[in-house]
PDB file of C-alpha atoms and ligand atoms in Angstrom:
ATOM      1  CA  MET A   2       0.000   0.000   0.000  1.00  0.00           C
ATOM      2  CA  ARG A   3       1.350   3.451  -0.920  1.00  0.00           C
ATOM      3  CA  PRO A   4       1.664   5.837   2.034  1.00  0.00           C
ATOM      4  CA  LEU A   5      -1.051   8.445   2.463  1.00  0.00           C
ATOM      5  CA  SER A   6      -0.680  12.182   2.142  1.00  0.00           C
ATOM      6  CA  LEU A   7      -3.424  14.628   3.024  1.00  0.00           C
ATOM      7  CA  ASN A   8      -4.124  17.483   0.663  1.00  0.00           C
ATOM      8  CA  THR A   9      -5.283  20.096   3.119  1.00  0.00           C
ATOM      9  CA  ALA A  10      -8.250  21.097   0.946  1.00  0.00           C
ATOM     10  CA  THR A  11      -9.878  17.893   2.197  1.00  0.00           C
ATOM     11  CA  VAL A  12     -10.647  19.401   5.629  1.00  0.00           C
ATOM     12  CA  ARG A  13     -10.086  23.077   4.870  1.00  0.00           C
ATOM     13  CA  LYS A  14     -13.591  24.127   5.916  1.00  0.00           C
ATOM     14  CA  GLN A  15     -13.248  22.614   9.375  1.00  0.00           C
ATOM     15  CA  TRP A  16      -9.613  23.064  10.365  1.00  0.00           C
ATOM     16  CA  SER A  17      -6.797  25.605  10.149  1.00  0.00           C
ATOM     17  CA  LEU A  18      -3.410  24.429   8.864  1.00  0.00           C
ATOM     18  CA  ALA A  19      -2.117  24.128  12.440  1.00  0.00           C
ATOM     19  CA  GLN A  20      -5.042  21.842  13.288  1.00  0.00           C
ATOM     20  CA  ILE A  21      -4.511  19.833  10.098  1.00  0.00           C
ATOM     21  CA  ILE A  22      -0.820  19.281  10.881  1.00  0.00           C
ATOM     22  CA  ASP A  23      -1.817  18.158  14.354  1.00  0.00           C
ATOM     23  CA  GLY A  24      -4.518  15.908  12.897  1.00  0.00           C
ATOM     24  CA  CYS A  25      -2.076  14.249  10.503  1.00  0.00           C
ATOM     25  CA  ALA A  26       0.275  13.543  13.393  1.00  0.00           C
ATOM     26  CA  ARG A  27      -2.514  12.075  15.536  1.00  0.00           C
ATOM     27  CA  HIS A  28      -3.812   9.881  12.724  1.00  0.00           C
ATOM     28  CA  ASP A  29      -0.328   8.807  11.651  1.00  0.00           C
ATOM     29  CA  ILE A  30      -0.695  10.336   8.177  1.00  0.00           C
ATOM     30  CA  ARG A  31       2.882  10.986   7.110  1.00  0.00           C
ATOM     31  CA  GLY A  32       2.415  13.318   4.139  1.00  0.00           C
ATOM     32  CA  ILE A  33       0.756  16.700   3.690  1.00  0.00           C
ATOM     33  CA  SER A  34       0.096  18.979   0.744  1.00  0.00           C
ATOM     34  CA  PRO A  35      -0.920  22.447   1.925  1.00  0.00           C
ATOM     35  CA  TRP A  36      -2.548  25.323   0.036  1.00  0.00           C
ATOM     36  CA  ARG A  37      -0.782  28.654  -0.055  1.00  0.00           C
ATOM     37  CA  ASP A  38      -3.572  30.662   1.573  1.00  0.00           C
ATOM     38  CA  GLN A  39      -3.468  28.317   4.564  1.00  0.00           C
ATOM     39  CA  VAL A  40       0.318  28.598   4.730  1.00  0.00           C
ATOM     40  CA  ALA A  41       0.046  32.389   4.622  1.00  0.00           C
ATOM     41  CA  ALA A  42      -2.528  32.373   7.411  1.00  0.00           C
ATOM     42  CA  LEU A  43      -0.221  30.376   9.689  1.00  0.00           C
ATOM     43  CA  GLY A  44       2.911  32.166   8.480  1.00  0.00           C
ATOM     44  CA  LEU A  45       5.439  30.526   6.171  1.00  0.00           C
ATOM     45  CA  LYS A  46       8.089  30.070   8.838  1.00  0.00           C
ATOM     46  CA  ASN A  47       5.671  28.666  11.399  1.00  0.00           C
ATOM     47  CA  ALA A  48       4.183  26.325   8.828  1.00  0.00           C
ATOM     48  CA  ALA A  49       7.588  25.032   7.740  1.00  0.00           C
ATOM     49  CA  THR A  50       8.731  24.530  11.334  1.00  0.00           C
ATOM     50  CA  SER A  51       5.545  22.829  12.440  1.00  0.00           C
ATOM     51  CA  ILE A  52       5.481  20.494   9.440  1.00  0.00           C
ATOM     52  CA  ARG A  53       9.128  19.601   9.964  1.00  0.00           C
ATOM     53  CA  ASP A  54       8.746  19.099  13.714  1.00  0.00           C
ATOM     54  CA  ASN A  55       5.959  16.636  13.052  1.00  0.00           C
ATOM     55  CA  GLY A  56       8.083  14.717  10.564  1.00  0.00           C
ATOM     56  CA  LEU A  57       5.643  15.223   7.684  1.00  0.00           C
ATOM     57  CA  THR A  58       6.684  14.939   4.044  1.00  0.00           C
ATOM     58  CA  VAL A  59       5.369  17.830   1.942  1.00  0.00           C
ATOM     59  CA  THR A  60       4.172  16.008  -1.172  1.00  0.00           C
ATOM     60  CA  GLY A  61       3.304  19.253  -2.930  1.00  0.00           C
ATOM     61  CA  LEU A  62       2.414  22.894  -2.495  1.00  0.00           C
ATOM     62  CA  CYS A  63      -0.885  24.011  -4.014  1.00  0.00           C
ATOM     63  CA  ARG A  64      -0.577  25.969  -6.134  1.00  0.00           C
ATOM     64  CA  GLY A  65       1.134  28.061  -8.765  1.00  0.00           C
ATOM     65  CA  GLY A  66       0.005  28.583 -12.333  1.00  0.00           C
ATOM     66  CA  PHE A  67      -2.761  30.727 -13.857  1.00  0.00           C
ATOM     67  CA  PHE A  68      -0.354  31.816 -16.590  1.00  0.00           C
ATOM     68  CA  THR A  69      -3.149  33.447 -18.564  1.00  0.00           C
ATOM     69  CA  ALA A  70      -3.974  35.879 -15.759  1.00  0.00           C
ATOM     70  CA  GLU A  71      -2.293  39.250 -15.247  1.00  0.00           C
ATOM     71  CA  ASP A  72       0.630  39.357 -12.810  1.00  0.00           C
ATOM     72  CA  TRP A  73       1.215  35.642 -13.191  1.00  0.00           C
ATOM     73  CA  LYS A  74       4.961  35.921 -12.921  1.00  0.00           C
ATOM     74  CA  ASP A  75       5.512  37.502  -9.505  1.00  0.00           C
ATOM     75  CA  ASP A  76       2.980  35.233  -7.899  1.00  0.00           C
ATOM     76  CA  ASN A  77       4.631  32.131  -9.350  1.00  0.00           C
ATOM     77  CA  LEU A  78       8.065  33.244  -8.224  1.00  0.00           C
ATOM     78  CA  ARG A  79       6.695  33.712  -4.706  1.00  0.00           C
ATOM     79  CA  ALA A  80       5.117  30.254  -4.898  1.00  0.00           C
ATOM     80  CA  ILE A  81       8.478  28.728  -5.817  1.00  0.00           C
ATOM     81  CA  GLU A  82      10.100  30.416  -2.805  1.00  0.00           C
ATOM     82  CA  GLU A  83       7.349  29.147  -0.530  1.00  0.00           C
ATOM     83  CA  ALA A  84       7.658  25.612  -1.898  1.00  0.00           C
ATOM     84  CA  HIS A  85      11.393  25.761  -1.301  1.00  0.00           C
ATOM     85  CA  ALA A  86      10.927  26.983   2.275  1.00  0.00           C
ATOM     86  CA  LEU A  87       8.491  24.144   2.972  1.00  0.00           C
ATOM     87  CA  GLY A  88      10.735  21.522   1.390  1.00  0.00           C
ATOM     88  CA  ALA A  89       7.876  20.585  -0.951  1.00  0.00           C
ATOM     89  CA  GLN A  90       8.472  17.729  -3.378  1.00  0.00           C
ATOM     90  CA  CYS A  91       6.835  19.836  -6.086  1.00  0.00           C
ATOM     91  CA  LEU A  92       4.873  22.994  -6.795  1.00  0.00           C
ATOM     92  CA  VAL A  93       1.540  22.014  -8.322  1.00  0.00           C
ATOM     93  CA  LEU A  94       0.552  24.139 -11.324  1.00  0.00           C
ATOM     94  CA  VAL A  95      -3.077  24.793 -12.169  1.00  0.00           C
ATOM     95  CA  VAL A  96      -2.092  26.394 -15.429  1.00  0.00           C
ATOM     96  CA  GLY A  97      -4.999  28.731 -16.150  1.00  0.00           C
ATOM     97  CA  GLY A  98      -7.836  28.814 -18.653  1.00  0.00           C
ATOM     98  CA  LEU A  99      -8.514  30.964 -21.675  1.00  0.00           C
ATOM     99  CA  LEU A 100      -6.868  34.371 -21.947  1.00  0.00           C
ATOM    100  CA  PRO A 101      -9.256  37.092 -20.724  1.00  0.00           C
ATOM    101  CA  GLY A 102     -11.918  37.787 -23.341  1.00  0.00           C
ATOM    102  CA  SER A 103     -10.431  35.237 -25.739  1.00  0.00           C
ATOM    103  CA  LYS A 104     -11.788  32.146 -27.453  1.00  0.00           C
ATOM    104  CA  ASP A 105      -8.331  31.181 -28.678  1.00  0.00           C
ATOM    105  CA  LEU A 106      -7.348  27.933 -26.992  1.00  0.00           C
ATOM    106  CA  GLN A 107      -4.135  27.575 -28.970  1.00  0.00           C
ATOM    107  CA  LYS A 108      -2.901  31.011 -28.053  1.00  0.00           C
ATOM    108  CA  SER A 109      -3.842  30.448 -24.419  1.00  0.00           C
ATOM    109  CA  ARG A 110      -1.983  27.141 -24.354  1.00  0.00           C
ATOM    110  CA  ALA A 111       1.060  28.710 -25.987  1.00  0.00           C
ATOM    111  CA  GLN A 112       1.138  31.440 -23.345  1.00  0.00           C
ATOM    112  CA  ILE A 113       0.925  28.786 -20.633  1.00  0.00           C
ATOM    113  CA  GLU A 114       3.904  26.913 -22.057  1.00  0.00           C
ATOM    114  CA  ASP A 115       5.869  30.177 -22.338  1.00  0.00           C
ATOM    115  CA  GLY A 116       4.950  31.045 -18.755  1.00  0.00           C
ATOM    116  CA  ILE A 117       6.130  27.715 -17.390  1.00  0.00           C
ATOM    117  CA  GLY A 118       9.312  28.103 -19.414  1.00  0.00           C
ATOM    118  CA  ALA A 119       9.853  31.562 -17.931  1.00  0.00           C
ATOM    119  CA  ILE A 120       9.659  30.427 -14.294  1.00  0.00           C
ATOM    120  CA  LEU A 121      11.468  27.122 -14.834  1.00  0.00           C
ATOM    121  CA  PRO A 122      15.004  28.512 -14.370  1.00  0.00           C
ATOM    122  CA  HIS A 123      13.933  29.938 -10.985  1.00  0.00           C
ATOM    123  CA  ALA A 124      12.363  26.617 -10.005  1.00  0.00           C
ATOM    124  CA  ARG A 125      15.468  24.693 -10.998  1.00  0.00           C
ATOM    125  CA  LYS A 126      17.660  27.047  -9.029  1.00  0.00           C
ATOM    126  CA  ALA A 127      15.441  26.623  -5.967  1.00  0.00           C
ATOM    127  CA  GLY A 128      15.328  22.841  -6.411  1.00  0.00           C
ATOM    128  CA  VAL A 129      11.544  22.890  -6.751  1.00  0.00           C
ATOM    129  CA  PRO A 130      10.122  20.620  -9.474  1.00  0.00           C
ATOM    130  CA  LEU A 131       7.068  22.046 -11.236  1.00  0.00           C
ATOM    131  CA  ALA A 132       4.114  19.664 -11.543  1.00  0.00           C
ATOM    132  CA  ILE A 133       1.652  20.440 -14.313  1.00  0.00           C
ATOM    133  CA  GLU A 134      -1.748  19.127 -13.258  1.00  0.00           C
ATOM    134  CA  PRO A 135      -4.003  18.479 -16.237  1.00  0.00           C
ATOM    135  CA  LEU A 136      -7.584  19.307 -15.235  1.00  0.00           C
ATOM    136  CA  HIS A 137     -10.794  17.754 -16.491  1.00  0.00           C
ATOM    137  CA  PRO A 138     -11.892  19.482 -19.734  1.00  0.00           C
ATOM    138  CA  MET A 139     -14.973  20.898 -18.003  1.00  0.00           C
ATOM    139  CA  GLN A 140     -12.523  23.342 -16.399  1.00  0.00           C
ATOM    140  CA  ALA A 141     -10.735  24.330 -19.622  1.00  0.00           C
ATOM    141  CA  ALA A 142     -12.279  27.796 -19.845  1.00  0.00           C
ATOM    142  CA  GLU A 143     -11.665  29.012 -16.333  1.00  0.00           C
ATOM    143  CA  ARG A 144      -8.968  27.002 -14.604  1.00  0.00           C
ATOM    144  CA  ALA A 145      -6.760  24.976 -16.930  1.00  0.00           C
ATOM    145  CA  CYS A 146      -6.725  24.438 -20.672  1.00  0.00           C
ATOM    146  CA  ILE A 147      -4.147  21.674 -20.310  1.00  0.00           C
ATOM    147  CA  ASN A 148      -6.577  18.796 -19.971  1.00  0.00           C
ATOM    148  CA  THR A 149      -4.801  15.544 -20.689  1.00  0.00           C
ATOM    149  CA  LEU A 150      -1.631  13.904 -19.533  1.00  0.00           C
ATOM    150  CA  GLU A 151      -0.517  13.809 -23.149  1.00  0.00           C
ATOM    151  CA  GLN A 152      -0.706  17.615 -23.470  1.00  0.00           C
ATOM    152  CA  ALA A 153       1.127  18.064 -20.186  1.00  0.00           C
ATOM    153  CA  LEU A 154       3.874  15.618 -21.155  1.00  0.00           C
ATOM    154  CA  ASP A 155       4.355  17.351 -24.498  1.00  0.00           C
ATOM    155  CA  ILE A 156       5.155  20.513 -22.533  1.00  0.00           C
ATOM    156  CA  CYS A 157       7.489  18.583 -20.211  1.00  0.00           C
ATOM    157  CA  GLU A 158       9.324  17.232 -23.232  1.00  0.00           C
ATOM    158  CA  ALA A 159       9.630  20.661 -24.790  1.00  0.00           C
ATOM    159  CA  LEU A 160      10.901  22.327 -21.615  1.00  0.00           C
ATOM    160  CA  GLY A 161      13.186  19.626 -20.246  1.00  0.00           C
ATOM    161  CA  GLU A 162      14.409  18.981 -16.744  1.00  0.00           C
ATOM    162  CA  GLY A 163      12.558  20.332 -13.726  1.00  0.00           C
ATOM    163  CA  VAL A 164       8.988  19.999 -14.938  1.00  0.00           C
ATOM    164  CA  GLY A 165       6.710  16.969 -14.611  1.00  0.00           C
ATOM    165  CA  VAL A 166       3.082  16.141 -13.937  1.00  0.00           C
ATOM    166  CA  ALA A 167       0.661  15.693 -11.080  1.00  0.00           C
ATOM    167  CA  VAL A 168      -1.649  12.800 -11.924  1.00  0.00           C
ATOM    168  CA  ASP A 169      -5.031  13.487 -10.309  1.00  0.00           C
ATOM    169  CA  VAL A 170      -7.423  10.624 -10.936  1.00  0.00           C
ATOM    170  CA  TYR A 171     -10.431  12.946 -10.736  1.00  0.00           C
ATOM    171  CA  HIS A 172      -9.227  14.821 -13.798  1.00  0.00           C
ATOM    172  CA  VAL A 173      -7.812  12.036 -15.946  1.00  0.00           C
ATOM    173  CA  TRP A 174      -9.662   8.800 -15.133  1.00  0.00           C
ATOM    174  CA  TRP A 175     -11.809   9.020 -18.293  1.00  0.00           C
ATOM    175  CA  ASP A 176      -8.873   9.418 -20.720  1.00  0.00           C
ATOM    176  CA  PRO A 177      -8.549   6.510 -23.213  1.00  0.00           C
ATOM    177  CA  LYS A 178      -4.812   7.218 -23.402  1.00  0.00           C
ATOM    178  CA  LEU A 179      -4.301   7.273 -19.651  1.00  0.00           C
ATOM    179  CA  GLU A 180      -2.375   4.016 -19.329  1.00  0.00           C
ATOM    180  CA  SER A 181      -0.031   4.734 -22.229  1.00  0.00           C
ATOM    181  CA  GLN A 182       0.602   8.306 -21.087  1.00  0.00           C
ATOM    182  CA  ILE A 183       1.358   7.203 -17.520  1.00  0.00           C
ATOM    183  CA  ARG A 184       3.847   4.769 -19.005  1.00  0.00           C
ATOM    184  CA  ARG A 185       5.287   7.573 -21.129  1.00  0.00           C
ATOM    185  CA  ALA A 186       5.610   9.836 -18.083  1.00  0.00           C
ATOM    186  CA  GLY A 187       7.612   7.283 -16.158  1.00  0.00           C
ATOM    187  CA  LYS A 188       9.226   7.698 -12.780  1.00  0.00           C
ATOM    188  CA  GLU A 189      10.981  10.896 -13.890  1.00  0.00           C
ATOM    189  CA  ASN A 190       7.848  12.845 -14.679  1.00  0.00           C
ATOM    190  CA  ILE A 191       5.231  11.634 -12.198  1.00  0.00           C
ATOM    191  CA  LEU A 192       5.760  14.075  -9.361  1.00  0.00           C
ATOM    192  CA  ALA A 193       2.504  13.536  -7.472  1.00  0.00           C
ATOM    193  CA  TYR A 194      -0.483  11.185  -7.461  1.00  0.00           C
ATOM    194  CA  HIS A 195      -3.819  12.589  -6.261  1.00  0.00           C
ATOM    195  CA  ILE A 196      -6.780  10.396  -5.377  1.00  0.00           C
ATOM    196  CA  CYS A 197     -10.492  10.735  -4.629  1.00  0.00           C
ATOM    197  CA  ASP A 198     -13.509   9.371  -6.514  1.00  0.00           C
ATOM    198  CA  TRP A 199     -16.027  10.405  -9.197  1.00  0.00           C
ATOM    199  CA  LEU A 200     -19.551  10.365  -7.833  1.00  0.00           C
ATOM    200  CA  VAL A 201     -22.599   9.376  -9.864  1.00  0.00           C
ATOM    201  CA  PRO A 202     -24.424  11.655 -10.100  1.00  0.00           C
ATOM    202  CA  THR A 203     -22.003  14.546  -9.586  1.00  0.00           C
ATOM    203  CA  ARG A 204     -23.977  17.410  -8.060  1.00  0.00           C
ATOM    204  CA  ASP A 205     -21.382  20.167  -8.433  1.00  0.00           C
ATOM    205  CA  LEU A 206     -18.559  20.181 -10.979  1.00  0.00           C
ATOM    206  CA  LEU A 207     -15.992  21.791  -8.677  1.00  0.00           C
ATOM    207  CA  SER A 208     -16.749  20.676  -5.169  1.00  0.00           C
ATOM    208  CA  ASP A 209     -18.538  17.351  -5.189  1.00  0.00           C
ATOM    209  CA  ARG A 210     -15.627  14.965  -5.233  1.00  0.00           C
ATOM    210  CA  GLY A 211     -16.162  11.600  -3.628  1.00  0.00           C
ATOM    211  CA  MET A 212     -14.299   9.632  -0.989  1.00  0.00           C
ATOM    212  CA  MET A 213     -12.319   6.741  -2.421  1.00  0.00           C
ATOM    213  CA  GLY A 214     -14.618   3.773  -2.911  1.00  0.00           C
ATOM    214  CA  ASP A 215     -17.820   5.840  -3.221  1.00  0.00           C
ATOM    215  CA  GLY A 216     -17.628   6.401  -6.975  1.00  0.00           C
ATOM    216  CA  VAL A 217     -16.702   4.874 -10.322  1.00  0.00           C
ATOM    217  CA  ILE A 218     -12.930   5.380 -10.642  1.00  0.00           C
ATOM    218  CA  ASP A 219     -10.984   2.121 -10.808  1.00  0.00           C
ATOM    219  CA  LEU A 220      -8.365   3.309  -8.331  1.00  0.00           C
ATOM    220  CA  PRO A 221      -6.402   0.050  -7.919  1.00  0.00           C
ATOM    221  CA  ARG A 222      -5.997  -0.183 -11.687  1.00  0.00           C
ATOM    222  CA  ILE A 223      -4.657   3.368 -12.047  1.00  0.00           C
ATOM    223  CA  ARG A 224      -2.382   2.892  -9.028  1.00  0.00           C
ATOM    224  CA  ARG A 225      -0.956  -0.236 -10.659  1.00  0.00           C
ATOM    225  CA  TRP A 226      -0.247   1.810 -13.792  1.00  0.00           C
ATOM    226  CA  VAL A 227       1.606   4.543 -11.883  1.00  0.00           C
ATOM    227  CA  GLU A 228       3.538   1.950  -9.919  1.00  0.00           C
ATOM    228  CA  ALA A 229       4.429   0.083 -13.101  1.00  0.00           C
ATOM    229  CA  ALA A 230       5.782   3.396 -14.407  1.00  0.00           C
ATOM    230  CA  GLY A 231       8.094   3.498 -11.387  1.00  0.00           C
ATOM    231  CA  TYR A 232       6.218   5.869  -9.079  1.00  0.00           C
ATOM    232  CA  THR A 233       7.042   5.092  -5.453  1.00  0.00           C
ATOM    233  CA  GLY A 234       5.628   8.179  -3.723  1.00  0.00           C
ATOM    234  CA  PHE A 235       2.568   8.969  -1.663  1.00  0.00           C
ATOM    235  CA  GLN A 236      -1.112   8.702  -2.564  1.00  0.00           C
ATOM    236  CA  GLU A 237      -2.422  12.189  -1.870  1.00  0.00           C
ATOM    237  CA  VAL A 238      -6.085  12.414  -0.911  1.00  0.00           C
ATOM    238  CA  GLU A 239      -7.659  15.571  -2.315  1.00  0.00           C
ATOM    239  CA  ILE A 240     -11.391  15.919  -1.794  1.00  0.00           C
ATOM    240  CA  PHE A 241     -13.407  19.088  -2.376  1.00  0.00           C
ATOM    241  CA  SER A 242     -16.792  18.260  -0.918  1.00  0.00           C
ATOM    242  CA  GLU A 243     -19.096  21.114  -0.052  1.00  0.00           C
ATOM    243  CA  LEU A 244     -22.089  18.817   0.347  1.00  0.00           C
ATOM    244  CA  ASP A 245     -20.574  16.017   2.382  1.00  0.00           C
ATOM    245  CA  TRP A 246     -17.027  15.703   3.725  1.00  0.00           C
ATOM    246  CA  TRP A 247     -16.556  19.416   4.497  1.00  0.00           C
ATOM    247  CA  LYS A 248     -19.576  19.106   6.801  1.00  0.00           C
ATOM    248  CA  ARG A 249     -18.243  16.189   8.789  1.00  0.00           C
ATOM    249  CA  ASP A 250     -16.082  15.867  11.875  1.00  0.00           C
ATOM    250  CA  PRO A 251     -12.552  16.173  10.437  1.00  0.00           C
ATOM    251  CA  ASP A 252     -11.255  13.345  12.624  1.00  0.00           C
ATOM    252  CA  GLU A 253     -13.882  11.132  10.984  1.00  0.00           C
ATOM    253  CA  VAL A 254     -12.724  12.361   7.550  1.00  0.00           C
ATOM    254  CA  LEU A 255      -9.095  11.435   8.275  1.00  0.00           C
ATOM    255  CA  GLN A 256     -10.088   8.058   9.722  1.00  0.00           C
ATOM    256  CA  THR A 257     -12.193   7.347   6.648  1.00  0.00           C
ATOM    257  CA  CYS A 258      -9.364   8.331   4.277  1.00  0.00           C
ATOM    258  CA  LYS A 259      -7.109   5.804   5.985  1.00  0.00           C
ATOM    259  CA  ALA A 260      -9.739   3.062   6.065  1.00  0.00           C
ATOM    260  CA  ARG A 261     -10.557   3.553   2.375  1.00  0.00           C
ATOM    261  CA  LEU A 262      -6.986   2.863   1.294  1.00  0.00           C
ATOM    262  CA  VAL A 263      -8.122  -0.717   0.737  1.00  0.00           C
ATOM    263  CA  HIS A 264     -10.065   0.653  -2.283  1.00  0.00           C
ATOM    264  CA  CYS A 265      -7.001   2.429  -3.656  1.00  0.00           C
TER     265      CYS A 265
HETATM  266 ZN1   ZN B 330      -5.144  17.430  -7.622  1.00  0.00          ZN
END
């Protein structure tokens, strides 16, 4: 069984980052992937110290990206510094959707690739790998117009060392090329593996993700693919759930995440 990491979005409505770090320690969850607003609220130094003192591995920092927005550069450079300070294994990039007022997907995607290329030297220097996270195509307009692993890996190939992918099952489970693209990515390029489940029916396209085992994603199969590609890292649970898990006792959420690993 791959070790578990908690993406802090999973209990963000109930707990502060300090409480989440404490919760991970109590529940013997050894990895954490915090969001930058939570880190800022606790203070970068405090967050780094507290995470280190509790022996947690930072499997990612969420997030940089949004290369089609104004002021994308400064914010991404700050994100790289924060990821470095936290000792994060990668900075997750939600790359951004269409350019403002544009219908031009190609141009938007080209700007995203240029943007990643522009921050890559800084990331390399800081020792922070950049993880492009392809998002489900329903989010192409507003959040990310890189929507398949294949597109993301094409960018990795073009840009070279220091950039890889975050494989989030919620976004890529439907892709007929998923197995072959995971194989193509290999150990080198798979920087993070995010899990949850796809509920039927899905009541909200952004924040109705399911707990592992409650939906239709064949998690053991995808895990076998990433392992066959050489991935040996954590399974990071990332659940946005306005209607269910964000309403529950967070200790119950963490217990359930651990118990559901049998479905992963
Ligand atoms: Zn994710």
